Amino acid sequence: EDGGHVYVSNSDRQNKRGGVYAMYFDKQGDVVDYKMLLSDTTRNSSGGKTPFNTWLSCEEYAQGQCWQVDPEGRRNPEMTVLGGEGGNYEAVACDDRNPLQPIFYVTEDFKFGALRKFTPVEGLASWDTLNGPGTTEYLVFLDDKTFTWSLCDDVARTSQSIYFPNVEGIDFKDGVLYFVSKKKLMLYALDLDNNTYTTSPTNGGLLGSGEFKNSPDQLIRNEGDFLYFTEDGGKTPGVYAVDSSGQRFAIFEAYGKQYFGDETTGLAFSPDGTKMYACFQDCGCKRSGEGDCGCMLEFWRNDGRSFDGATMNLKYHLSE
């Protein structure tokens, strides 16, 4: 309301110690508040944003669920219908081309998982959309070029185990659904209107001195030409991007033994695209998953332009 924005991120802690936190920025980009929005959940992973400006947080364990959170804190969090009977859920994307019937896609980080599609009953899309009636279908690859949606999750689980095991990040833009498999080290681009798909490897071939050899994790398709990835593991975890021509870029990487095996998470952009946010899950902690660990980075360009631009001269500062 005052021209600021909210950065929402998940906590990947075990045994009901996870949740969702929000950092509030004013219109100058200064932090003015920080608070917890969801508690008593487990291993909250990437999640995603809805067209009606709520946040979805996915739990990544066998009985995990997908929770809807109000970034403004005006409504109490609620479990949605997206998680069904439970699973190792990772991320959510939304095809919002029909504003009266946004379609939601949920990934499952498990070899025999099932990428699910939820189509709600058509009507005014709101918080209640994700607690109401609809149809759940599951992604099935027919061959190396075509796919379909099935009502049978067993068929979908077999398909995922063969073609795209352990799906992580997912996003949607202009009729194309993007997602990555951390086992295959592969990016998948599904043409939702024609039921065809293409694949491309996520590792190797970066411009400059960067390297991206480990598991792709979060996936963000920004408003411009770039598709951004975070990385789980390796000696130089970072954030990477690929443009529409297929050129690949290392946006930033961490060097130093304290970052070996770390994970970049929480990738997001300010509404005007001029700020990029990302986190390290452990940030040099002696033990992975310690409660006081983790750090957040804020990046911006020297020329003040959006990250959708053609050149990227970056600065950053660290928040712990």
PDB file of C-alpha atoms in Angstrom:
ATOM      1  CA  GLU A   1       0.000   0.000   0.000  1.00  0.00           C
ATOM      2  CA  ASP A   2       2.905   2.391   0.709  1.00  0.00           C
ATOM      3  CA  GLY A   3       4.841   1.399  -2.415  1.00  0.00           C
ATOM      4  CA  GLY A   4       6.984  -1.189  -0.627  1.00  0.00           C
ATOM      5  CA  HIS A   5       7.136  -4.944  -1.078  1.00  0.00           C
ATOM      6  CA  VAL A   6       7.347  -8.174   0.902  1.00  0.00           C
ATOM      7  CA  TYR A   7      10.018 -10.863   0.554  1.00  0.00           C
ATOM      8  CA  VAL A   8       8.648 -14.247   1.663  1.00  0.00           C
ATOM      9  CA  SER A   9      10.874 -17.267   2.271  1.00  0.00           C
ATOM     10  CA  ASN A  10      10.585 -20.759   3.709  1.00  0.00           C
ATOM     11  CA  SER A  11      12.452 -22.491   6.520  1.00  0.00           C
ATOM     12  CA  ASP A  12      13.688 -25.992   5.633  1.00  0.00           C
ATOM     13  CA  ARG A  13      14.042 -27.260   9.207  1.00  0.00           C
ATOM     14  CA  GLN A  14      12.979 -30.701  10.383  1.00  0.00           C
ATOM     15  CA  ASN A  15      10.446 -31.972  12.934  1.00  0.00           C
ATOM     16  CA  LYS A  16       7.842 -29.193  12.968  1.00  0.00           C
ATOM     17  CA  ARG A  17      10.534 -26.487  13.289  1.00  0.00           C
ATOM     18  CA  GLY A  18      10.064 -25.154   9.763  1.00  0.00           C
ATOM     19  CA  GLY A  19       7.719 -22.458   8.529  1.00  0.00           C
ATOM     20  CA  VAL A  20       7.481 -19.239   6.533  1.00  0.00           C
ATOM     21  CA  TYR A  21       9.036 -15.839   7.307  1.00  0.00           C
ATOM     22  CA  ALA A  22       8.496 -12.441   5.703  1.00  0.00           C
ATOM     23  CA  MET A  23      10.776  -9.414   5.381  1.00  0.00           C
ATOM     24  CA  TYR A  24       9.055  -6.092   4.684  1.00  0.00           C
ATOM     25  CA  PHE A  25      10.636  -3.309   2.593  1.00  0.00           C
ATOM     26  CA  ASP A  26       9.458   0.280   2.225  1.00  0.00           C
ATOM     27  CA  LYS A  27       9.427   2.086  -1.127  1.00  0.00           C
ATOM     28  CA  GLN A  28      13.079   3.117  -0.640  1.00  0.00           C
ATOM     29  CA  GLY A  29      14.042  -0.543  -0.307  1.00  0.00           C
ATOM     30  CA  ASP A  30      14.841  -0.387   3.417  1.00  0.00           C
ATOM     31  CA  VAL A  31      13.794  -3.226   5.738  1.00  0.00           C
ATOM     32  CA  VAL A  32      11.031  -2.088   8.099  1.00  0.00           C
ATOM     33  CA  ASP A  33       9.792  -5.378   9.602  1.00  0.00           C
ATOM     34  CA  TYR A  34      10.451  -9.117   9.823  1.00  0.00           C
ATOM     35  CA  LYS A  35       8.118 -11.773  11.184  1.00  0.00           C
ATOM     36  CA  MET A  36       7.041 -15.396  11.065  1.00  0.00           C
ATOM     37  CA  LEU A  37       3.853 -16.184   9.128  1.00  0.00           C
ATOM     38  CA  LEU A  38       3.669 -19.996   9.381  1.00  0.00           C
ATOM     39  CA  SER A  39       5.011 -22.291  12.108  1.00  0.00           C
ATOM     40  CA  ASP A  40       4.892 -25.948  13.208  1.00  0.00           C
ATOM     41  CA  THR A  41       5.571 -27.288   9.720  1.00  0.00           C
ATOM     42  CA  THR A  42       8.405 -29.446   8.396  1.00  0.00           C
ATOM     43  CA  ARG A  43      11.027 -28.925   5.681  1.00  0.00           C
ATOM     44  CA  ASN A  44       9.284 -26.057   3.910  1.00  0.00           C
ATOM     45  CA  SER A  45      10.740 -25.848   0.404  1.00  0.00           C
ATOM     46  CA  SER A  46      10.431 -23.525  -2.580  1.00  0.00           C
ATOM     47  CA  GLY A  47       6.665 -23.001  -2.841  1.00  0.00           C
ATOM     48  CA  GLY A  48       5.400 -20.225  -5.078  1.00  0.00           C
ATOM     49  CA  LYS A  49       3.210 -17.160  -5.523  1.00  0.00           C
ATOM     50  CA  THR A  50      -0.471 -17.108  -6.510  1.00  0.00           C
ATOM     51  CA  PRO A  51      -2.144 -14.606  -8.885  1.00  0.00           C
ATOM     52  CA  PHE A  52      -4.133 -13.308  -5.911  1.00  0.00           C
ATOM     53  CA  ASN A  53      -0.948 -12.360  -4.022  1.00  0.00           C
ATOM     54  CA  THR A  54      -0.746 -15.140  -1.472  1.00  0.00           C
ATOM     55  CA  TRP A  55       2.219 -17.436  -0.871  1.00  0.00           C
ATOM     56  CA  LEU A  56       2.223 -21.242  -1.138  1.00  0.00           C
ATOM     57  CA  SER A  57       4.698 -23.156   0.999  1.00  0.00           C
ATOM     58  CA  CYS A  58       5.405 -26.828   0.266  1.00  0.00           C
ATOM     59  CA  GLU A  59       6.565 -29.353   2.850  1.00  0.00           C
ATOM     60  CA  GLU A  60       9.194 -31.778   1.563  1.00  0.00           C
ATOM     61  CA  TYR A  61       8.721 -35.002   3.500  1.00  0.00           C
ATOM     62  CA  ALA A  62       6.588 -38.135   3.049  1.00  0.00           C
ATOM     63  CA  GLN A  63       3.433 -36.619   4.565  1.00  0.00           C
ATOM     64  CA  GLY A  64       4.083 -33.069   3.405  1.00  0.00           C
ATOM     65  CA  GLN A  65       1.346 -30.610   2.476  1.00  0.00           C
ATOM     66  CA  CYS A  66       1.009 -27.283   0.639  1.00  0.00           C
ATOM     67  CA  TRP A  67       0.058 -24.317   2.822  1.00  0.00           C
ATOM     68  CA  GLN A  68      -1.399 -20.964   1.792  1.00  0.00           C
ATOM     69  CA  VAL A  69      -0.010 -17.931   3.599  1.00  0.00           C
ATOM     70  CA  ASP A  70      -1.090 -14.281   3.561  1.00  0.00           C
ATOM     71  CA  PRO A  71       2.072 -12.108   3.305  1.00  0.00           C
ATOM     72  CA  GLU A  72       0.190  -9.247   4.968  1.00  0.00           C
ATOM     73  CA  GLY A  73      -0.637 -11.480   7.933  1.00  0.00           C
ATOM     74  CA  ARG A  74      -4.354 -10.667   7.835  1.00  0.00           C
ATOM     75  CA  ARG A  75      -5.461 -14.285   7.465  1.00  0.00           C
ATOM     76  CA  ASN A  76      -4.287 -17.361   9.320  1.00  0.00           C
ATOM     77  CA  PRO A  77      -2.379 -19.906   7.201  1.00  0.00           C
ATOM     78  CA  GLU A  78      -4.408 -22.799   5.831  1.00  0.00           C
ATOM     79  CA  MET A  79      -3.595 -26.162   4.302  1.00  0.00           C
ATOM     80  CA  THR A  80      -4.728 -26.307   0.661  1.00  0.00           C
ATOM     81  CA  VAL A  81      -6.121 -29.100  -1.486  1.00  0.00           C
ATOM     82  CA  LEU A  82      -2.934 -29.153  -3.573  1.00  0.00           C
ATOM     83  CA  GLY A  83      -1.149 -31.673  -1.358  1.00  0.00           C
ATOM     84  CA  GLY A  84      -3.857 -34.330  -1.430  1.00  0.00           C
ATOM     85  CA  GLU A  85      -2.832 -37.257   0.788  1.00  0.00           C
ATOM     86  CA  GLY A  86       0.691 -35.878   1.265  1.00  0.00           C
ATOM     87  CA  GLY A  87       4.091 -36.049  -0.420  1.00  0.00           C
ATOM     88  CA  ASN A  88       7.598 -34.657  -0.803  1.00  0.00           C
ATOM     89  CA  TYR A  89       6.426 -31.394  -2.317  1.00  0.00           C
ATOM     90  CA  GLU A  90       8.876 -28.802  -3.574  1.00  0.00           C
ATOM     91  CA  ALA A  91       7.492 -25.941  -5.661  1.00  0.00           C
ATOM     92  CA  VAL A  92       4.360 -24.472  -7.237  1.00  0.00           C
ATOM     93  CA  ALA A  93       3.739 -22.628 -10.512  1.00  0.00           C
ATOM     94  CA  CYS A  94       0.536 -21.129 -11.880  1.00  0.00           C
ATOM     95  CA  ASP A  95      -0.842 -20.746 -15.399  1.00  0.00           C
ATOM     96  CA  ASP A  96      -2.943 -17.626 -14.909  1.00  0.00           C
ATOM     97  CA  ARG A  97      -3.869 -16.894 -18.523  1.00  0.00           C
ATOM     98  CA  ASN A  98      -7.518 -17.350 -17.559  1.00  0.00           C
ATOM     99  CA  PRO A  99      -7.920 -15.129 -14.471  1.00  0.00           C
ATOM    100  CA  LEU A 100     -11.171 -16.909 -13.578  1.00  0.00           C
ATOM    101  CA  GLN A 101      -9.503 -20.322 -13.611  1.00  0.00           C
ATOM    102  CA  PRO A 102      -5.793 -20.263 -12.721  1.00  0.00           C
ATOM    103  CA  ILE A 103      -4.217 -23.720 -13.016  1.00  0.00           C
ATOM    104  CA  PHE A 104      -1.658 -24.802 -10.415  1.00  0.00           C
ATOM    105  CA  TYR A 105       1.265 -27.192 -10.874  1.00  0.00           C
ATOM    106  CA  VAL A 106       3.083 -28.821  -7.953  1.00  0.00           C
ATOM    107  CA  THR A 107       6.394 -30.713  -8.105  1.00  0.00           C
ATOM    108  CA  GLU A 108       7.464 -33.622  -5.916  1.00  0.00           C
ATOM    109  CA  ASP A 109      11.127 -34.156  -5.032  1.00  0.00           C
ATOM    110  CA  PHE A 110      11.036 -37.959  -5.046  1.00  0.00           C
ATOM    111  CA  LYS A 111      12.095 -40.512  -7.663  1.00  0.00           C
ATOM    112  CA  PHE A 112       8.608 -42.008  -7.742  1.00  0.00           C
ATOM    113  CA  GLY A 113       6.881 -38.676  -7.243  1.00  0.00           C
ATOM    114  CA  ALA A 114       4.149 -37.228  -9.441  1.00  0.00           C
ATOM    115  CA  LEU A 115       4.012 -33.730 -10.908  1.00  0.00           C
ATOM    116  CA  ARG A 116       0.401 -32.702 -10.313  1.00  0.00           C
ATOM    117  CA  LYS A 117      -1.948 -30.243 -12.000  1.00  0.00           C
ATOM    118  CA  PHE A 118      -4.915 -28.763 -10.135  1.00  0.00           C
ATOM    119  CA  THR A 119      -7.679 -27.106 -12.168  1.00  0.00           C
ATOM    120  CA  PRO A 120     -10.230 -25.384  -9.921  1.00  0.00           C
ATOM    121  CA  VAL A 121     -13.853 -24.769 -10.806  1.00  0.00           C
ATOM    122  CA  GLU A 122     -14.101 -21.566 -12.843  1.00  0.00           C
ATOM    123  CA  GLY A 123     -15.035 -18.468 -10.855  1.00  0.00           C
ATOM    124  CA  LEU A 124     -13.546 -15.459  -9.112  1.00  0.00           C
ATOM    125  CA  ALA A 125     -10.026 -16.585  -8.139  1.00  0.00           C
ATOM    126  CA  SER A 126      -9.210 -15.919  -4.493  1.00  0.00           C
ATOM    127  CA  TRP A 127      -7.865 -17.458  -1.308  1.00  0.00           C
ATOM    128  CA  ASP A 128     -10.787 -19.922  -1.308  1.00  0.00           C
ATOM    129  CA  THR A 129      -9.874 -21.250  -4.770  1.00  0.00           C
ATOM    130  CA  LEU A 130      -7.260 -23.507  -3.184  1.00  0.00           C
ATOM    131  CA  ASN A 131      -9.718 -24.889  -0.652  1.00  0.00           C
ATOM    132  CA  GLY A 132     -12.528 -25.597  -3.114  1.00  0.00           C
ATOM    133  CA  PRO A 133     -13.496 -28.176  -5.724  1.00  0.00           C
ATOM    134  CA  GLY A 134     -11.441 -28.962  -8.793  1.00  0.00           C
ATOM    135  CA  THR A 135      -9.697 -31.685 -10.798  1.00  0.00           C
ATOM    136  CA  THR A 136      -6.255 -33.097 -10.022  1.00  0.00           C
ATOM    137  CA  GLU A 137      -4.273 -34.688 -12.859  1.00  0.00           C
ATOM    138  CA  TYR A 138      -0.713 -35.970 -13.148  1.00  0.00           C
ATOM    139  CA  LEU A 139       2.011 -35.540 -15.758  1.00  0.00           C
ATOM    140  CA  VAL A 140       2.839 -38.534 -17.972  1.00  0.00           C
ATOM    141  CA  PHE A 141       5.492 -38.474 -20.695  1.00  0.00           C
ATOM    142  CA  LEU A 142       4.448 -40.585 -23.703  1.00  0.00           C
ATOM    143  CA  ASP A 143       7.837 -40.515 -25.435  1.00  0.00           C
ATOM    144  CA  ASP A 144      10.755 -38.102 -25.815  1.00  0.00           C
ATOM    145  CA  LYS A 145       8.577 -35.373 -27.363  1.00  0.00           C
ATOM    146  CA  THR A 146       4.972 -35.595 -26.147  1.00  0.00           C
ATOM    147  CA  PHE A 147       3.083 -35.740 -22.869  1.00  0.00           C
ATOM    148  CA  THR A 148      -0.407 -36.044 -21.460  1.00  0.00           C
ATOM    149  CA  TRP A 149      -2.238 -35.588 -18.157  1.00  0.00           C
ATOM    150  CA  SER A 150      -3.667 -38.611 -16.368  1.00  0.00           C
ATOM    151  CA  LEU A 151      -6.080 -39.086 -13.485  1.00  0.00           C
ATOM    152  CA  CYS A 152      -3.963 -42.063 -12.379  1.00  0.00           C
ATOM    153  CA  ASP A 153      -1.071 -41.099 -10.135  1.00  0.00           C
ATOM    154  CA  ASP A 154       0.489 -44.602 -10.340  1.00  0.00           C
ATOM    155  CA  VAL A 155       1.055 -44.195 -14.081  1.00  0.00           C
ATOM    156  CA  ALA A 156       2.485 -40.714 -13.448  1.00  0.00           C
ATOM    157  CA  ARG A 157       4.866 -41.974 -10.763  1.00  0.00           C
ATOM    158  CA  THR A 158       6.269 -44.557 -13.114  1.00  0.00           C
ATOM    159  CA  SER A 159       6.693 -41.898 -15.796  1.00  0.00           C
ATOM    160  CA  GLN A 160       8.483 -39.518 -13.439  1.00  0.00           C
ATOM    161  CA  SER A 161      10.862 -42.240 -12.234  1.00  0.00           C
ATOM    162  CA  ILE A 162      11.928 -42.882 -15.843  1.00  0.00           C
ATOM    163  CA  TYR A 163      11.927 -39.437 -17.450  1.00  0.00           C
ATOM    164  CA  PHE A 164      12.225 -36.747 -14.744  1.00  0.00           C
ATOM    165  CA  PRO A 165      12.956 -38.125 -11.253  1.00  0.00           C
ATOM    166  CA  ASN A 166      13.188 -35.785  -8.253  1.00  0.00           C
ATOM    167  CA  VAL A 167      11.621 -32.649  -9.698  1.00  0.00           C
ATOM    168  CA  GLU A 168      12.630 -29.410  -7.981  1.00  0.00           C
ATOM    169  CA  GLY A 169      11.836 -25.885  -9.205  1.00  0.00           C
ATOM    170  CA  ILE A 170       8.994 -25.021 -11.557  1.00  0.00           C
ATOM    171  CA  ASP A 171       7.682 -21.864 -13.246  1.00  0.00           C
ATOM    172  CA  PHE A 172       5.319 -20.772 -16.019  1.00  0.00           C
ATOM    173  CA  LYS A 173       5.391 -18.101 -18.706  1.00  0.00           C
ATOM    174  CA  ASP A 174       3.653 -17.560 -22.058  1.00  0.00           C
ATOM    175  CA  GLY A 175       2.119 -21.015 -22.320  1.00  0.00           C
ATOM    176  CA  VAL A 176       5.282 -22.863 -21.337  1.00  0.00           C
ATOM    177  CA  LEU A 177       5.786 -24.762 -18.086  1.00  0.00           C
ATOM    178  CA  TYR A 178       9.424 -25.055 -17.003  1.00  0.00           C
ATOM    179  CA  PHE A 179      10.799 -27.469 -14.409  1.00  0.00           C
ATOM    180  CA  VAL A 180      14.074 -29.187 -13.512  1.00  0.00           C
ATOM    181  CA  SER A 181      15.131 -32.671 -12.438  1.00  0.00           C
ATOM    182  CA  LYS A 182      18.047 -32.718 -10.015  1.00  0.00           C
ATOM    183  CA  LYS A 183      18.808 -36.366 -10.841  1.00  0.00           C
ATOM    184  CA  LYS A 184      18.879 -35.891 -14.596  1.00  0.00           C
ATOM    185  CA  LEU A 185      20.447 -32.389 -14.373  1.00  0.00           C
ATOM    186  CA  MET A 186      17.885 -31.408 -16.971  1.00  0.00           C
ATOM    187  CA  LEU A 187      15.532 -28.530 -17.767  1.00  0.00           C
ATOM    188  CA  TYR A 188      12.139 -29.415 -19.250  1.00  0.00           C
ATOM    189  CA  ALA A 189       9.976 -26.961 -21.200  1.00  0.00           C
ATOM    190  CA  LEU A 190       6.383 -28.090 -21.729  1.00  0.00           C
ATOM    191  CA  ASP A 191       4.229 -26.449 -24.406  1.00  0.00           C
ATOM    192  CA  LEU A 192       0.920 -26.693 -22.563  1.00  0.00           C
ATOM    193  CA  ASP A 193      -1.214 -25.879 -25.608  1.00  0.00           C
ATOM    194  CA  ASN A 194       0.296 -28.553 -27.875  1.00  0.00           C
ATOM    195  CA  ASN A 195       1.310 -31.242 -25.351  1.00  0.00           C
ATOM    196  CA  THR A 196       4.903 -31.316 -26.565  1.00  0.00           C
ATOM    197  CA  TYR A 197       8.133 -30.764 -24.660  1.00  0.00           C
ATOM    198  CA  THR A 198      11.848 -30.150 -25.092  1.00  0.00           C
ATOM    199  CA  THR A 199      14.795 -30.766 -22.775  1.00  0.00           C
ATOM    200  CA  SER A 200      18.211 -29.215 -22.232  1.00  0.00           C
ATOM    201  CA  PRO A 201      20.986 -29.972 -19.719  1.00  0.00           C
ATOM    202  CA  THR A 202      21.428 -27.527 -16.839  1.00  0.00           C
ATOM    203  CA  ASN A 203      25.133 -28.204 -16.252  1.00  0.00           C
ATOM    204  CA  GLY A 204      28.124 -26.922 -18.169  1.00  0.00           C
ATOM    205  CA  GLY A 205      28.515 -24.436 -20.993  1.00  0.00           C
ATOM    206  CA  LEU A 206      28.483 -21.247 -18.916  1.00  0.00           C
ATOM    207  CA  LEU A 207      29.871 -18.012 -20.307  1.00  0.00           C
ATOM    208  CA  GLY A 208      32.848 -16.640 -18.400  1.00  0.00           C
ATOM    209  CA  SER A 209      34.556 -18.499 -15.573  1.00  0.00           C
ATOM    210  CA  GLY A 210      31.475 -19.874 -13.813  1.00  0.00           C
ATOM    211  CA  GLU A 211      30.516 -23.491 -13.425  1.00  0.00           C
ATOM    212  CA  PHE A 212      27.183 -25.181 -12.761  1.00  0.00           C
ATOM    213  CA  LYS A 213      27.814 -28.901 -12.285  1.00  0.00           C
ATOM    214  CA  ASN A 214      25.527 -29.826  -9.426  1.00  0.00           C
ATOM    215  CA  SER A 215      21.808 -30.212  -8.812  1.00  0.00           C
ATOM    216  CA  PRO A 216      19.486 -27.495 -10.152  1.00  0.00           C
ATOM    217  CA  ASP A 217      17.043 -26.448  -7.466  1.00  0.00           C
ATOM    218  CA  GLN A 218      14.777 -23.407  -7.528  1.00  0.00           C
ATOM    219  CA  LEU A 219      13.649 -22.092 -10.914  1.00  0.00           C
ATOM    220  CA  ILE A 220      12.438 -18.547 -11.640  1.00  0.00           C
ATOM    221  CA  ARG A 221      11.238 -17.253 -14.998  1.00  0.00           C
ATOM    222  CA  ASN A 222      11.443 -13.475 -14.699  1.00  0.00           C
ATOM    223  CA  GLU A 223       9.476 -10.983 -16.791  1.00  0.00           C
ATOM    224  CA  GLY A 224      12.298 -10.633 -19.291  1.00  0.00           C
ATOM    225  CA  ASP A 225      14.570 -12.941 -21.266  1.00  0.00           C
ATOM    226  CA  PHE A 226      16.221 -14.878 -18.451  1.00  0.00           C
ATOM    227  CA  LEU A 227      15.439 -18.146 -16.705  1.00  0.00           C
ATOM    228  CA  TYR A 228      17.215 -18.291 -13.331  1.00  0.00           C
ATOM    229  CA  PHE A 229      18.402 -21.353 -11.375  1.00  0.00           C
ATOM    230  CA  THR A 230      19.705 -21.909  -7.868  1.00  0.00           C
ATOM    231  CA  GLU A 231      22.148 -24.719  -7.073  1.00  0.00           C
ATOM    232  CA  ASP A 232      22.217 -27.441  -4.424  1.00  0.00           C
ATOM    233  CA  GLY A 233      25.711 -28.604  -3.495  1.00  0.00           C
ATOM    234  CA  GLY A 234      29.122 -28.435  -5.093  1.00  0.00           C
ATOM    235  CA  LYS A 235      32.185 -26.313  -4.378  1.00  0.00           C
ATOM    236  CA  THR A 236      30.786 -23.040  -5.733  1.00  0.00           C
ATOM    237  CA  PRO A 237      27.004 -22.914  -5.159  1.00  0.00           C
ATOM    238  CA  GLY A 238      25.404 -19.912  -6.815  1.00  0.00           C
ATOM    239  CA  VAL A 239      22.691 -18.526  -9.068  1.00  0.00           C
ATOM    240  CA  TYR A 240      22.751 -19.019 -12.828  1.00  0.00           C
ATOM    241  CA  ALA A 241      20.690 -17.941 -15.826  1.00  0.00           C
ATOM    242  CA  VAL A 242      19.967 -18.955 -19.395  1.00  0.00           C
ATOM    243  CA  ASP A 243      18.485 -16.656 -22.048  1.00  0.00           C
ATOM    244  CA  SER A 244      16.218 -17.453 -24.980  1.00  0.00           C
ATOM    245  CA  SER A 245      19.183 -18.069 -27.270  1.00  0.00           C
ATOM    246  CA  GLY A 246      20.526 -20.754 -24.953  1.00  0.00           C
ATOM    247  CA  GLN A 247      23.476 -18.742 -23.626  1.00  0.00           C
ATOM    248  CA  ARG A 248      24.208 -19.452 -19.967  1.00  0.00           C
ATOM    249  CA  PHE A 249      25.536 -17.126 -17.320  1.00  0.00           C
ATOM    250  CA  ALA A 250      26.882 -17.392 -13.785  1.00  0.00           C
ATOM    251  CA  ILE A 251      25.138 -14.562 -11.908  1.00  0.00           C
ATOM    252  CA  PHE A 252      27.093 -15.184  -8.709  1.00  0.00           C
ATOM    253  CA  GLU A 253      29.001 -18.010  -7.043  1.00  0.00           C
ATOM    254  CA  ALA A 254      30.401 -18.559  -3.543  1.00  0.00           C
ATOM    255  CA  TYR A 255      34.073 -19.427  -3.157  1.00  0.00           C
ATOM    256  CA  GLY A 256      35.648 -20.770   0.008  1.00  0.00           C
ATOM    257  CA  LYS A 257      35.560 -24.054   1.896  1.00  0.00           C
ATOM    258  CA  GLN A 258      32.814 -22.805   4.207  1.00  0.00           C
ATOM    259  CA  TYR A 259      30.405 -22.881   1.239  1.00  0.00           C
ATOM    260  CA  PHE A 260      31.257 -26.394   0.010  1.00  0.00           C
ATOM    261  CA  GLY A 261      28.032 -28.362  -0.265  1.00  0.00           C
ATOM    262  CA  ASP A 262      25.828 -25.371   0.597  1.00  0.00           C
ATOM    263  CA  GLU A 263      22.597 -24.567  -1.211  1.00  0.00           C
ATOM    264  CA  THR A 264      21.357 -21.315  -2.739  1.00  0.00           C
ATOM    265  CA  THR A 265      17.681 -20.769  -1.997  1.00  0.00           C
ATOM    266  CA  GLY A 266      14.994 -18.098  -1.704  1.00  0.00           C
ATOM    267  CA  LEU A 267      15.578 -16.568  -5.141  1.00  0.00           C
ATOM    268  CA  ALA A 268      13.219 -13.647  -5.798  1.00  0.00           C
ATOM    269  CA  PHE A 269      13.014 -10.212  -7.441  1.00  0.00           C
ATOM    270  CA  SER A 270      11.537  -6.916  -6.319  1.00  0.00           C
ATOM    271  CA  PRO A 271       8.347  -5.875  -8.173  1.00  0.00           C
ATOM    272  CA  ASP A 272      10.267  -3.475 -10.434  1.00  0.00           C
ATOM    273  CA  GLY A 273      12.983  -6.069 -11.124  1.00  0.00           C
ATOM    274  CA  THR A 274      15.839  -3.866  -9.879  1.00  0.00           C
ATOM    275  CA  LYS A 275      16.665  -5.991  -6.801  1.00  0.00           C
ATOM    276  CA  MET A 276      17.474  -9.689  -6.692  1.00  0.00           C
ATOM    277  CA  TYR A 277      17.364 -11.636  -3.419  1.00  0.00           C
ATOM    278  CA  ALA A 278      18.938 -15.020  -2.680  1.00  0.00           C
ATOM    279  CA  CYS A 279      20.026 -16.984   0.383  1.00  0.00           C
ATOM    280  CA  PHE A 280      22.630 -19.518   1.438  1.00  0.00           C
ATOM    281  CA  GLN A 281      21.051 -22.223   3.528  1.00  0.00           C
ATOM    282  CA  ASP A 282      24.030 -22.772   5.848  1.00  0.00           C
ATOM    283  CA  CYS A 283      26.351 -19.840   5.081  1.00  0.00           C
ATOM    284  CA  GLY A 284      29.479 -21.376   6.584  1.00  0.00           C
ATOM    285  CA  CYS A 285      27.886 -23.111   9.588  1.00  0.00           C
ATOM    286  CA  LYS A 286      29.848 -25.909  11.211  1.00  0.00           C
ATOM    287  CA  ARG A 287      26.750 -28.098  11.224  1.00  0.00           C
ATOM    288  CA  SER A 288      24.176 -28.074   8.445  1.00  0.00           C
ATOM    289  CA  GLY A 289      20.740 -26.960   9.549  1.00  0.00           C
ATOM    290  CA  GLU A 290      21.696 -25.053  12.688  1.00  0.00           C
ATOM    291  CA  GLY A 291      18.953 -22.678  13.762  1.00  0.00           C
ATOM    292  CA  ASP A 292      21.099 -19.535  13.769  1.00  0.00           C
ATOM    293  CA  CYS A 293      22.590 -20.136  10.333  1.00  0.00           C
ATOM    294  CA  GLY A 294      21.776 -18.947   6.866  1.00  0.00           C
ATOM    295  CA  CYS A 295      22.211 -15.562   5.226  1.00  0.00           C
ATOM    296  CA  MET A 296      20.389 -13.437   2.691  1.00  0.00           C
ATOM    297  CA  LEU A 297      21.973 -11.491  -0.174  1.00  0.00           C
ATOM    298  CA  GLU A 298      20.561  -8.474  -2.001  1.00  0.00           C
ATOM    299  CA  PHE A 299      21.885  -7.667  -5.500  1.00  0.00           C
ATOM    300  CA  TRP A 300      21.386  -4.662  -7.749  1.00  0.00           C
ATOM    301  CA  ARG A 301      22.835  -3.290 -10.984  1.00  0.00           C
ATOM    302  CA  ASN A 302      25.155  -0.301 -11.153  1.00  0.00           C
ATOM    303  CA  ASP A 303      23.004   1.291 -13.856  1.00  0.00           C
ATOM    304  CA  GLY A 304      19.818   0.917 -11.780  1.00  0.00           C
ATOM    305  CA  ARG A 305      18.056  -1.104 -14.446  1.00  0.00           C
ATOM    306  CA  SER A 306      15.985  -4.246 -14.081  1.00  0.00           C
ATOM    307  CA  PHE A 307      17.572  -7.690 -14.031  1.00  0.00           C
ATOM    308  CA  ASP A 308      15.634  -8.305 -17.245  1.00  0.00           C
ATOM    309  CA  GLY A 309      18.184  -6.121 -19.056  1.00  0.00           C
ATOM    310  CA  ALA A 310      20.997  -7.276 -21.289  1.00  0.00           C
ATOM    311  CA  THR A 311      23.989  -6.506 -19.066  1.00  0.00           C
ATOM    312  CA  MET A 312      24.499  -7.336 -15.410  1.00  0.00           C
ATOM    313  CA  ASN A 313      26.955  -5.253 -13.368  1.00  0.00           C
ATOM    314  CA  LEU A 314      26.170  -6.371  -9.843  1.00  0.00           C
ATOM    315  CA  LYS A 315      26.733  -5.205  -6.294  1.00  0.00           C
ATOM    316  CA  TYR A 316      25.563  -6.929  -3.165  1.00  0.00           C
ATOM    317  CA  HIS A 317      25.343  -6.655   0.585  1.00  0.00           C
ATOM    318  CA  LEU A 318      24.862  -9.396   3.125  1.00  0.00           C
ATOM    319  CA  SER A 319      22.162  -9.752   5.797  1.00  0.00           C
ATOM    320  CA  GLU A 320      22.599 -12.364   8.528  1.00  0.00           C
TER     321      GLU A 320
END
